[in-house]
CSV table of C-alpha atoms and ligand atoms in Angstrom, one decimal:
chain,number,residue,atom,x,y,z
R,1,UNK,CA,21.7,58.2,73.6
R,2,UNK,CA,22.3,61.3,71.6
R,3,UNK,CA,19.3,60.6,69.3
R,4,UNK,CA,17.0,60.1,72.3
R,5,UNK,CA,18.0,63.5,73.6
R,6,UNK,CA,17.4,65.0,70.2
R,7,UNK,CA,13.8,63.7,70.1
R,8,UNK,CA,13.1,64.8,73.6
R,9,UNK,CA,14.3,68.3,73.0
R,10,UNK,CA,11.8,70.6,71.4
R,11,UNK,CA,12.5,71.4,67.8
R,12,UNK,CA,12.3,75.1,68.8
R,13,UNK,CA,15.3,74.5,71.0
R,14,UNK,CA,17.3,72.5,68.4
R,15,UNK,CA,15.7,69.1,68.7
R,16,UNK,CA,14.4,66.9,65.9
R,17,UNK,CA,11.0,67.9,64.5
R,18,UNK,CA,8.0,65.5,64.7
R,19,UNK,CA,6.5,66.3,61.4
R,20,UNK,CA,8.8,66.3,58.3
R,21,UNK,CA,8.8,69.2,55.9
R,22,UNK,CA,6.1,68.7,53.2
R,23,UNK,CA,4.2,66.0,55.2
R,24,UNK,CA,1.2,68.3,55.5
R,25,UNK,CA,-0.3,68.6,52.0
R,26,UNK,CA,-1.8,71.8,50.7
R,27,UNK,CA,-5.5,72.7,50.3
R,28,UNK,CA,-7.4,72.2,48.1
R,29,UNK,CA,-6.7,69.1,46.1
R,30,UNK,CA,-6.9,69.9,42.4
R,31,UNK,CA,-7.6,67.1,39.9
R,32,UNK,CA,-8.5,66.3,36.3
R,33,UNK,CA,-12.0,67.6,36.6
R,34,UNK,CA,-10.9,71.1,37.8
R,35,UNK,CA,-8.4,71.3,34.9
R,36,UNK,CA,-11.0,70.2,32.4
R,37,UNK,CA,-13.7,72.6,33.5
R,38,UNK,CA,-11.4,75.6,33.9
R,39,UNK,CA,-9.9,75.0,30.5
R,40,UNK,CA,-13.2,74.5,28.8
R,41,UNK,CA,-14.4,77.9,30.3
R,42,UNK,CA,-11.2,79.5,29.0
R,43,UNK,CA,-11.8,78.2,25.6
R,44,UNK,CA,-15.5,79.2,25.7
R,45,UNK,CA,-16.5,82.6,24.7
R,46,UNK,CA,-17.7,84.2,27.9
R,47,UNK,CA,-15.2,84.9,30.6
R,48,UNK,CA,-17.3,87.3,32.7
R,49,UNK,CA,-20.5,86.1,34.3
R,50,UNK,CA,-21.3,83.2,32.0
R,51,UNK,CA,-22.8,79.7,31.7
R,52,UNK,CA,-20.7,78.2,34.5
R,53,UNK,CA,-21.9,80.9,36.9
R,54,UNK,CA,-25.6,80.2,36.2
R,55,UNK,CA,-25.0,76.5,36.4
R,56,UNK,CA,-23.1,76.8,39.6
R,57,UNK,CA,-25.9,78.9,41.2
R,58,UNK,CA,-28.4,76.1,40.5
R,59,UNK,CA,-26.0,73.4,41.7
R,60,UNK,CA,-25.2,75.3,44.9
R,61,UNK,CA,-28.9,75.9,45.6
R,62,UNK,CA,-29.6,72.2,45.1
R,63,UNK,CA,-26.7,71.3,47.4
R,64,UNK,CA,-27.7,73.8,50.2
R,65,UNK,CA,-31.4,73.6,49.9
R,66,UNK,CA,-31.7,77.4,49.7
R,67,UNK,CA,-33.9,78.5,46.8
R,68,UNK,CA,-31.9,81.4,45.4
R,69,UNK,CA,-28.1,81.7,45.1
R,70,UNK,CA,-26.2,84.5,43.4
R,71,UNK,CA,-22.5,83.8,42.7
R,72,UNK,CA,-20.4,86.9,43.5
R,73,UNK,CA,-16.8,87.7,44.1
R,74,UNK,CA,-16.5,87.3,47.9
R,75,UNK,CA,-18.3,86.4,51.1
R,76,UNK,CA,-18.0,90.0,52.1
R,77,UNK,CA,-19.9,91.1,49.0
R,78,UNK,CA,-22.6,88.5,49.8
R,79,UNK,CA,-22.9,89.9,53.4
R,80,UNK,CA,-23.2,93.4,52.0
R,81,UNK,CA,-26.0,92.3,49.6
R,82,UNK,CA,-27.7,90.5,52.5
R,83,UNK,CA,-27.9,93.8,54.5
R,84,UNK,CA,-29.4,95.6,51.6
R,85,UNK,CA,-31.8,92.7,51.0
R,86,UNK,CA,-32.9,93.2,54.7
R,87,UNK,CA,-33.4,96.9,54.0
R,88,UNK,CA,-30.8,98.0,56.5
R,89,UNK,CA,-29.4,101.5,55.8
R,90,UNK,CA,-28.0,104.8,57.2
R,91,UNK,CA,-28.1,105.0,60.9
R,92,UNK,CA,-29.6,101.5,61.5
R,93,UNK,CA,-27.9,99.2,63.9
R,94,UNK,CA,-27.0,95.6,63.3
R,95,UNK,CA,-25.9,93.2,65.9
R,96,UNK,CA,-22.8,91.2,65.3
R,97,UNK,CA,-20.5,88.9,67.4
R,98,UNK,CA,-17.5,90.6,69.0
R,99,UNK,CA,-15.3,87.8,67.8
R,100,UNK,CA,-15.4,86.9,64.1
R,101,UNK,CA,-13.7,87.7,60.8
R,102,UNK,CA,-13.8,91.6,60.6
R,103,UNK,CA,-16.0,91.7,57.5
R,104,UNK,CA,-18.8,90.0,59.3
R,105,UNK,CA,-19.2,93.4,60.9
R,106,UNK,CA,-17.4,95.8,58.6
R,107,UNK,CA,-19.9,94.9,55.9
R,108,UNK,CA,-22.2,97.1,57.8
R,109,UNK,CA,-20.0,100.1,57.3
R,110,UNK,CA,-20.3,99.8,53.5
R,111,UNK,CA,-23.9,100.8,53.9
R,112,UNK,CA,-23.6,103.4,56.7
R,113,UNK,CA,-24.9,100.9,59.2
R,114,UNK,CA,-23.6,100.9,62.7
R,115,UNK,CA,-22.4,97.5,64.1
R,116,UNK,CA,-23.2,96.7,67.7
R,117,UNK,CA,-21.1,93.9,69.2
R,118,UNK,CA,-22.1,91.2,71.6
R,119,UNK,CA,-19.6,89.0,73.4
R,120,UNK,CA,-19.1,85.4,72.7
R,121,UNK,CA,-19.7,82.3,74.8
R,122,UNK,CA,-16.6,80.4,75.9
R,123,UNK,CA,-17.6,76.9,75.0
R,124,UNK,CA,-18.9,77.4,71.5
R,125,UNK,CA,-16.9,80.5,70.6
R,126,UNK,CA,-20.1,81.8,69.0
R,127,UNK,CA,-22.2,84.8,70.0
R,128,UNK,CA,-23.7,84.6,73.5
R,129,UNK,CA,-27.4,84.5,72.7
R,130,UNK,CA,-28.2,85.4,76.3
R,131,UNK,CA,-26.6,88.8,75.7
R,132,UNK,CA,-28.3,89.8,72.5
R,133,UNK,CA,-31.5,91.3,73.8
R,134,UNK,CA,-29.6,93.8,76.0
R,135,UNK,CA,-27.9,95.1,72.8
R,136,UNK,CA,-31.2,95.8,71.0
R,137,UNK,CA,-32.2,99.5,70.6
R,138,UNK,CA,-35.0,101.1,68.6
R,139,UNK,CA,-32.5,101.5,65.8
R,140,UNK,CA,-31.7,97.7,65.6
R,141,UNK,CA,-32.8,96.2,62.2
R,142,UNK,CA,-31.0,92.9,62.0
R,143,UNK,CA,-28.7,90.3,63.6
R,144,UNK,CA,-25.7,88.9,61.8
R,145,UNK,CA,-25.1,85.4,63.2
R,146,UNK,CA,-21.7,83.9,62.4
R,147,UNK,CA,-21.4,80.1,62.5
R,148,UNK,CA,-17.8,80.3,63.6
R,149,UNK,CA,-15.3,77.6,62.7
R,150,UNK,CA,-18.2,75.5,61.3
R,151,UNK,CA,-20.3,75.2,64.5
R,152,UNK,CA,-23.7,76.7,64.1
R,153,UNK,CA,-25.2,79.2,66.5
R,154,UNK,CA,-28.3,77.9,68.3
R,155,UNK,CA,-30.8,79.1,65.6
R,156,UNK,CA,-33.8,78.3,67.7
R,157,UNK,CA,-32.8,80.9,70.2
R,158,UNK,CA,-31.9,83.4,67.5
R,159,UNK,CA,-35.1,83.1,65.6
R,160,UNK,CA,-37.1,83.5,68.8
R,161,UNK,CA,-35.3,86.8,69.6
R,162,UNK,CA,-35.7,88.0,66.0
R,163,UNK,CA,-39.5,87.2,66.0
R,164,UNK,CA,-40.0,88.9,69.4
R,165,UNK,CA,-38.2,92.1,68.3
R,166,UNK,CA,-39.1,92.0,64.6
R,167,UNK,CA,-35.5,91.8,63.4
R,168,UNK,CA,-34.1,90.3,60.2
R,169,UNK,CA,-31.5,87.5,60.5
R,170,UNK,CA,-28.5,87.2,58.3
R,171,UNK,CA,-26.4,84.0,58.5
R,172,UNK,CA,-22.7,84.4,57.9
R,173,UNK,CA,-22.0,80.9,56.6
R,174,UNK,CA,-18.6,81.7,55.2
R,175,UNK,CA,-17.1,78.9,57.4
R,176,UNK,CA,-20.2,76.8,57.7
R,177,UNK,CA,-20.8,74.9,54.5
R,178,UNK,CA,-22.6,71.7,55.5
R,179,UNK,CA,-22.8,72.5,59.2
R,180,UNK,CA,-26.2,71.7,60.7
R,181,UNK,CA,-28.4,72.5,63.6
R,182,UNK,CA,-31.3,70.2,64.5
R,183,UNK,CA,-30.6,68.5,61.2
R,184,UNK,CA,-31.0,71.7,59.1
R,185,UNK,CA,-28.3,73.2,57.0
R,186,UNK,CA,-26.5,76.4,57.8
R,187,UNK,CA,-28.1,79.2,55.8
R,188,UNK,CA,-31.6,77.8,55.8
R,189,UNK,CA,-32.9,79.5,59.0
R,190,UNK,CA,-32.5,83.2,58.5
R,191,UNK,CA,-33.7,85.7,55.9
R,192,UNK,CA,-30.5,85.7,53.9
R,193,UNK,CA,-27.1,83.9,54.0
R,194,UNK,CA,-23.6,84.5,52.8
R,195,UNK,CA,-21.1,81.9,51.9
R,196,UNK,CA,-17.4,82.4,50.8
R,197,UNK,CA,-15.4,80.2,48.5
R,198,UNK,CA,-12.0,81.8,49.1
R,199,UNK,CA,-8.8,79.8,49.3
R,200,UNK,CA,-9.3,79.0,53.0
R,201,UNK,CA,-12.8,77.8,52.9
R,202,UNK,CA,-14.0,74.2,52.9
R,203,UNK,CA,-15.2,74.9,49.3
R,204,UNK,CA,-12.5,76.8,47.4
R,205,UNK,CA,-12.5,78.5,44.1
R,206,UNK,CA,-9.7,80.9,44.9
R,207,UNK,CA,-12.0,83.8,45.6
R,208,UNK,CA,-15.8,83.9,45.4
R,209,UNK,CA,-19.0,83.8,47.4
R,210,UNK,CA,-22.8,83.2,47.3
R,211,UNK,CA,-25.6,85.5,48.4
R,212,UNK,CA,-28.5,83.3,49.2
R,213,UNK,CA,-32.2,83.7,50.2
R,214,UNK,CA,-35.4,81.7,50.2
R,215,UNK,CA,-37.3,85.0,49.8
R,216,UNK,CA,-37.9,86.2,46.2
R,217,UNK,CA,-38.2,89.9,47.0
R,218,UNK,CA,-35.2,90.0,49.3
R,219,UNK,CA,-33.1,88.1,46.8
R,220,UNK,CA,-34.0,90.7,44.1
R,221,UNK,CA,-33.3,93.6,46.5
R,222,UNK,CA,-29.9,92.3,47.4
R,223,UNK,CA,-29.1,91.8,43.8
R,224,UNK,CA,-29.5,95.5,43.0
R,225,UNK,CA,-26.1,96.0,44.6
R,226,UNK,CA,-24.5,93.3,42.5
R,227,UNK,CA,-23.1,95.5,39.8
R,228,UNK,CA,-23.3,99.3,39.3
R,229,UNK,CA,-26.9,99.6,40.7
R,230,UNK,CA,-28.2,98.6,37.3
R,231,UNK,CA,-30.6,96.1,38.9
R,232,UNK,CA,-30.9,93.9,35.9
R,233,UNK,CA,-29.4,90.5,35.1
R,234,UNK,CA,-26.6,90.7,32.5
R,235,UNK,CA,-28.3,88.4,30.2
R,236,UNK,CA,-31.2,90.7,29.5
R,237,UNK,CA,-31.0,93.8,27.2
R,238,UNK,CA,-31.6,96.9,29.2
R,239,UNK,CA,-29.3,99.2,30.5
R,240,UNK,CA,-26.4,101.3,31.5
R,241,UNK,CA,-28.4,103.1,34.1
R,242,UNK,CA,-27.8,103.3,37.8
R,243,UNK,CA,-31.1,102.9,39.7
R,244,UNK,CA,-29.3,103.3,43.0
R,245,UNK,CA,-26.1,102.4,44.8
R,246,UNK,CA,-24.2,99.6,43.3
R,247,UNK,CA,-20.8,98.0,43.6
R,248,UNK,CA,-19.1,95.5,41.3
R,249,UNK,CA,-19.6,92.1,42.9
R,250,UNK,CA,-19.8,89.9,39.8
R,251,UNK,CA,-17.4,87.0,39.5
R,252,UNK,CA,-16.0,85.3,36.4
R,253,UNK,CA,-16.9,82.2,34.5
R,254,UNK,CA,-13.4,80.7,35.0
R,255,UNK,CA,-13.8,80.9,38.7
R,256,UNK,CA,-17.3,79.4,38.5
R,257,UNK,CA,-15.9,76.5,36.5
R,258,UNK,CA,-13.3,75.8,39.3
R,259,UNK,CA,-16.1,76.1,41.9
R,260,UNK,CA,-18.3,73.7,40.1
R,261,UNK,CA,-15.6,71.1,40.0
R,262,UNK,CA,-14.9,71.6,43.7
R,263,UNK,CA,-18.6,71.4,44.5
R,264,UNK,CA,-18.7,67.8,43.1
R,265,UNK,CA,-16.2,66.8,45.9
R,266,UNK,CA,-17.6,69.0,48.7
R,267,UNK,CA,-19.4,66.3,50.6
R,268,UNK,CA,-16.5,63.8,50.3
R,269,UNK,CA,-14.1,66.6,51.5
R,270,UNK,CA,-16.4,67.4,54.5
R,271,UNK,CA,-16.6,63.7,55.4
R,272,UNK,CA,-12.8,63.5,55.4
R,273,UNK,CA,-12.5,66.5,57.7
R,274,UNK,CA,-15.1,64.9,60.1
R,275,UNK,CA,-13.0,61.7,60.3
R,276,UNK,CA,-9.8,63.7,60.8
R,277,UNK,CA,-11.3,65.9,63.5
R,278,UNK,CA,-12.7,62.9,65.4
R,279,UNK,CA,-9.3,61.2,65.2
R,280,UNK,CA,-7.5,64.4,66.4
R,281,UNK,CA,-9.8,64.7,69.4
R,282,UNK,CA,-9.0,61.1,70.3
R,283,UNK,CA,-5.2,61.8,70.0
R,284,UNK,CA,-5.4,65.0,72.1
R,285,UNK,CA,-7.9,63.7,74.7
R,286,UNK,CA,-5.3,63.1,77.4
R,287,UNK,CA,-2.7,65.7,76.4
R,288,UNK,CA,-2.3,68.1,79.4
R,289,UNK,CA,-3.5,71.7,79.5
R,290,UNK,CA,-5.6,71.6,76.3
R,291,UNK,CA,-9.2,72.8,76.0
R,292,UNK,CA,-10.6,70.9,73.0
R,293,UNK,CA,-13.5,72.0,70.8
R,294,UNK,CA,-16.8,70.4,71.6
R,295,UNK,CA,-20.0,69.9,69.7
R,296,UNK,CA,-23.2,70.5,71.6
R,297,UNK,CA,-26.2,68.3,71.2
R,298,UNK,CA,-28.3,69.1,68.1
R,299,UNK,CA,-25.2,70.4,66.2
R,300,UNK,CA,-23.2,69.0,63.4
R,301,UNK,CA,-19.8,70.7,63.3
R,302,UNK,CA,-18.0,70.9,60.0
R,303,UNK,CA,-14.6,71.6,61.7
R,304,UNK,CA,-13.7,74.3,59.2
R,305,UNK,CA,-11.2,75.3,61.9
R,306,UNK,CA,-10.1,72.9,64.7
R,307,UNK,CA,-9.5,75.4,67.5
R,308,UNK,CA,-7.7,74.5,70.7
R,309,UNK,CA,-7.4,76.7,73.8
R,310,UNK,CA,-4.5,76.4,76.2
R,311,UNK,CA,-5.4,76.3,79.8
R,312,UNK,CA,-3.5,79.3,81.1
R,313,UNK,CA,-4.9,78.9,84.6
R,314,UNK,CA,-3.6,75.4,84.9
R,315,UNK,CA,-0.2,76.5,83.6
R,316,UNK,CA,-0.1,79.6,85.7
R,317,UNK,CA,0.2,82.0,82.8
R,318,UNK,CA,-3.0,84.0,83.0
R,319,UNK,CA,-1.2,87.3,83.3
R,320,UNK,CA,1.1,86.7,80.3
R,321,UNK,CA,-1.3,84.5,78.4
R,322,UNK,CA,-0.7,86.0,75.0
R,323,UNK,CA,3.1,85.8,75.1
R,324,UNK,CA,3.0,82.3,76.5
R,325,UNK,CA,0.5,81.2,73.9
R,326,UNK,CA,2.8,82.6,71.2
R,327,UNK,CA,5.7,80.5,72.7
R,328,UNK,CA,3.6,77.3,72.6
R,329,UNK,CA,2.5,78.1,69.0
R,330,UNK,CA,6.1,78.8,68.0
R,331,UNK,CA,7.1,75.4,69.6
R,332,UNK,CA,4.3,73.6,67.7
R,333,UNK,CA,5.2,75.2,64.4
R,334,UNK,CA,8.9,74.2,64.9
R,335,UNK,CA,7.7,70.6,65.3
R,336,UNK,CA,6.0,71.0,61.9
R,337,UNK,CA,2.4,71.7,63.0
R,338,UNK,CA,0.6,74.0,60.6
R,339,UNK,CA,-1.2,76.1,63.2
R,340,UNK,CA,-1.8,79.8,63.9
R,341,UNK,CA,-3.8,82.4,65.6
R,342,UNK,CA,-6.9,82.9,63.5
R,343,UNK,CA,-8.0,86.3,64.9
R,344,UNK,CA,-6.0,88.0,67.6
R,345,UNK,CA,-8.4,90.8,68.4
R,346,UNK,CA,-12.1,91.2,69.0
R,347,UNK,CA,-13.6,93.2,66.1
R,348,UNK,CA,-14.6,96.2,68.3
R,349,UNK,CA,-10.9,96.4,69.4
R,350,UNK,CA,-9.8,96.9,65.8
R,351,UNK,CA,-8.7,100.4,64.8
R,352,UNK,CA,-11.6,101.4,62.6
R,353,UNK,CA,-14.0,100.7,65.5
R,354,UNK,CA,-12.0,102.2,68.3
R,355,UNK,CA,-11.4,105.3,66.3
R,356,UNK,CA,-15.0,105.2,65.0
R,357,UNK,CA,-13.9,106.4,61.7
R,358,UNK,CA,-14.4,104.4,58.4
R,359,UNK,CA,-14.8,107.1,55.7
R,360,UNK,CA,-13.1,110.0,57.4
R,361,UNK,CA,-14.7,112.7,59.6
R,362,UNK,CA,-16.0,109.9,61.8
R,363,UNK,CA,-18.4,108.5,59.3
R,364,UNK,CA,-20.7,106.6,59.6
R,365,UNK,CA,-20.7,106.9,63.4
R,366,UNK,CA,-20.9,110.7,63.2
R,367,UNK,CA,-23.8,110.6,60.7
R,368,UNK,CA,-26.8,112.5,62.1
R,369,UNK,CA,-28.9,109.4,61.7
R,370,UNK,CA,-26.7,107.3,63.9
R,371,UNK,CA,-27.2,106.7,67.6
R,372,UNK,CA,-24.3,106.5,70.1
R,373,UNK,CA,-22.6,103.2,70.5
R,374,UNK,CA,-20.1,102.1,73.1
R,375,UNK,CA,-17.2,99.9,72.1
R,376,UNK,CA,-15.4,99.9,75.4
R,377,UNK,CA,-13.5,96.6,75.6
R,378,UNK,CA,-14.6,95.6,79.1
R,379,UNK,CA,-17.8,94.5,77.4
R,380,UNK,CA,-16.1,91.6,75.6
R,381,UNK,CA,-14.1,89.7,78.3
R,382,UNK,CA,-14.7,86.2,76.8
R,383,UNK,CA,-13.7,87.3,73.3
R,384,UNK,CA,-10.5,88.8,74.7
R,385,UNK,CA,-9.6,85.7,76.6
R,386,UNK,CA,-10.2,83.6,73.6
R,387,UNK,CA,-8.0,85.8,71.5
R,388,UNK,CA,-5.1,85.3,73.9
R,389,UNK,CA,-5.6,81.6,74.6
R,390,UNK,CA,-6.3,79.9,71.3
R,391,UNK,CA,-4.6,78.5,68.2
R,392,UNK,CA,-6.3,76.9,65.2
R,393,UNK,CA,-5.8,74.4,62.4
R,394,UNK,CA,-7.4,74.1,59.0
R,395,UNK,CA,-5.2,72.6,56.3
R,396,UNK,CA,-3.8,69.6,58.2
R,397,UNK,CA,-7.3,68.3,58.7
R,398,UNK,CA,-8.4,68.6,55.1
R,399,UNK,CA,-7.9,66.3,52.3
R,400,UNK,CA,-5.6,65.0,50.9
R,401,UNK,CA,-4.4,64.8,54.5
R,402,UNK,CA,-5.7,61.8,56.4
R,403,UNK,CA,-5.6,60.2,59.8
R,404,UNK,CA,-1.9,59.5,59.5
R,405,UNK,CA,-1.1,63.2,59.3
R,406,UNK,CA,-3.6,63.9,62.2
R,407,UNK,CA,-1.8,61.3,64.4
R,408,UNK,CA,1.4,63.2,63.8
R,409,UNK,CA,-0.3,66.4,64.9
R,410,UNK,CA,-1.3,64.6,68.1
R,411,UNK,CA,2.3,63.5,68.7
R,412,UNK,CA,3.6,67.0,68.2
R,413,UNK,CA,1.1,68.5,70.6
R,414,UNK,CA,1.9,65.8,73.2
R,415,UNK,CA,5.6,66.5,72.9
R,416,UNK,CA,5.2,70.2,73.4
R,417,UNK,CA,2.5,70.2,76.1
R,418,UNK,CA,4.4,67.6,78.2
R,419,UNK,CA,7.5,69.8,78.1
R,420,UNK,CA,6.2,73.2,79.3
R,421,UNK,CA,9.5,73.7,81.1
R,422,UNK,CA,11.2,73.8,77.7
R,423,UNK,CA,8.5,76.0,76.2
R,424,UNK,CA,9.3,78.6,78.9
R,425,UNK,CA,12.8,78.9,77.4
R,426,UNK,CA,11.6,79.5,73.8
R,427,UNK,CA,12.4,83.0,72.6
R,428,UNK,CA,10.0,84.8,70.2
S,1,PLP,C1,-13.9,84.3,55.1
S,1,PLP,C2,-15.0,84.9,55.9
S,1,PLP,C3,-15.7,86.1,55.4
S,1,PLP,C4,-15.4,86.8,54.2
S,1,PLP,O1,-15.3,86.0,53.0
S,1,PLP,P1,-14.4,86.6,51.8
S,1,PLP,O2,-14.8,85.8,50.7
S,1,PLP,O3,-13.0,86.5,52.2
S,1,PLP,O4,-14.9,88.0,51.6
S,1,PLP,C5,-16.7,86.5,56.2
S,1,PLP,N1,-17.0,86.0,57.4
S,1,PLP,C6,-16.4,84.9,57.9
S,1,PLP,C7,-16.8,84.3,59.2
S,1,PLP,C8,-15.3,84.4,57.1
S,1,PLP,O5,-14.6,83.3,57.6
C-alpha cells in the first residue's frame, strides 16, 4: 500500500522517481578510435591547424556533399565568415528568425550588420516564410535560415524569395547535420552554410565548426576572416600582413582528430536518434496536454532536439504559462528526465537588441550607414508563446541511450501529465 502511494506521488513532492540516477548516459560516446586518433595527433608534430584538419575538411565535404569546407573553432565563427563571403557589411540588413540560438543573429553584429527579425511558425518552430518579404528593405542583403532542432526550413520557398529579391542565403546548419528537404542535405541549398561541432551537437568535437560553400569565390572571401586578415592558407609561405579585417577562427589538430573519429560514427548516431525519436513519439502519443513535434512532408528531421510544447489552453494556464511550464519541467526533472528550456527568449527580446547597443554608443545601430529597425516584441507573438510553452530533450535520445531509456522518458511524462493536480502544488 505504502509503495503504491510512493509511485503515484510525483518525485517533486517526495514520491519515487521513474528514472534512476545515472540511467541516462552522457553524450557523446567516446571509444578506442577517438583515443587513438587524439593521441596520435598529440604525438605528431603539429598541434595547430594540421594534417587532421585538412583531412577532416575533405571527409566532411564528402559526407555533406558541399564542395568546400573550412574547419574553424565554432559555428558562430562559420556564420561570421559566411556573412563576409556574401559581402554583407556596415549598414546592411540581414534577415534572421526571431527564435534561434542568439549567435544566428548576433554574428551580424560582428560585422556592423543589422539583424532584422521575422517571427516563427508554430508547427515547425522555424521562420515563417510568409512573413519574410514584409521584412525586406533596400538595405537587405541576405537571409540567414536556421534549420532549428534539425528540421529544415522549406528551402524551395526561401530560394524563390531570394531569387526574386536578389538576396544571398546562409544556412545555419549548426543543429542540422544530416537533415534533408526534398531529399537534399542541409547546407546544400544556399550560398554558404555553417555547422557547429560543439559539445551539444549531433557531431561533437568539444568545440568547432565548418564554414562551407559550393562557390569558389565566396569560399575564398569568407576565408579572409579566418585568421588575422592574412588571407593565405597557413601551409604557404607568405605573410604576416593584414589585408583586411580578420579574427582568429582556426582550430587545432587535436580537436580535428577527435572530430574525424566522431564523423566515422555520425550516420550510425543519427540513425539511432531517429529510432529513439520515433519510439518516443509512440510513447507520448496519448499522453494528455502535449503538443508533439511533427515532420512535414518532404522533410527528414534529424531530431537534434526533441521539443515538446505543453497545451496551456487545455490546462487553463495561458496567463501563467511560463511559471506553470517551469513547474511541469521541475516535476519531469525530479522524475529523472533530462529536459530543459532551450531558449527562453526571442533573440530581439535579448538585452543587446532591446538596448540597441553592441559596441557602446549604440553601435552598430547608430552607425550612419544603418537604417532604423524596430524590435518591438508584439511582432513576435509565436516565438514568445513557444518560449513559454516548451521544453526540449537532446542527450536522452542520443546514443548510447536506446529505446529502453526512451520508454522510461515516456513513463515519466505520463506520470507527470496525468497528475496535473500535483504539479499545481510543486514549488519552484
Ligand atoms: C550551436 C549553435 C550555433 C553556434 O555554434 P557554436 O559552435 O556554439 O558557436 C549557432 N546556431 C545554432 C542554431 C546553434 O544551435
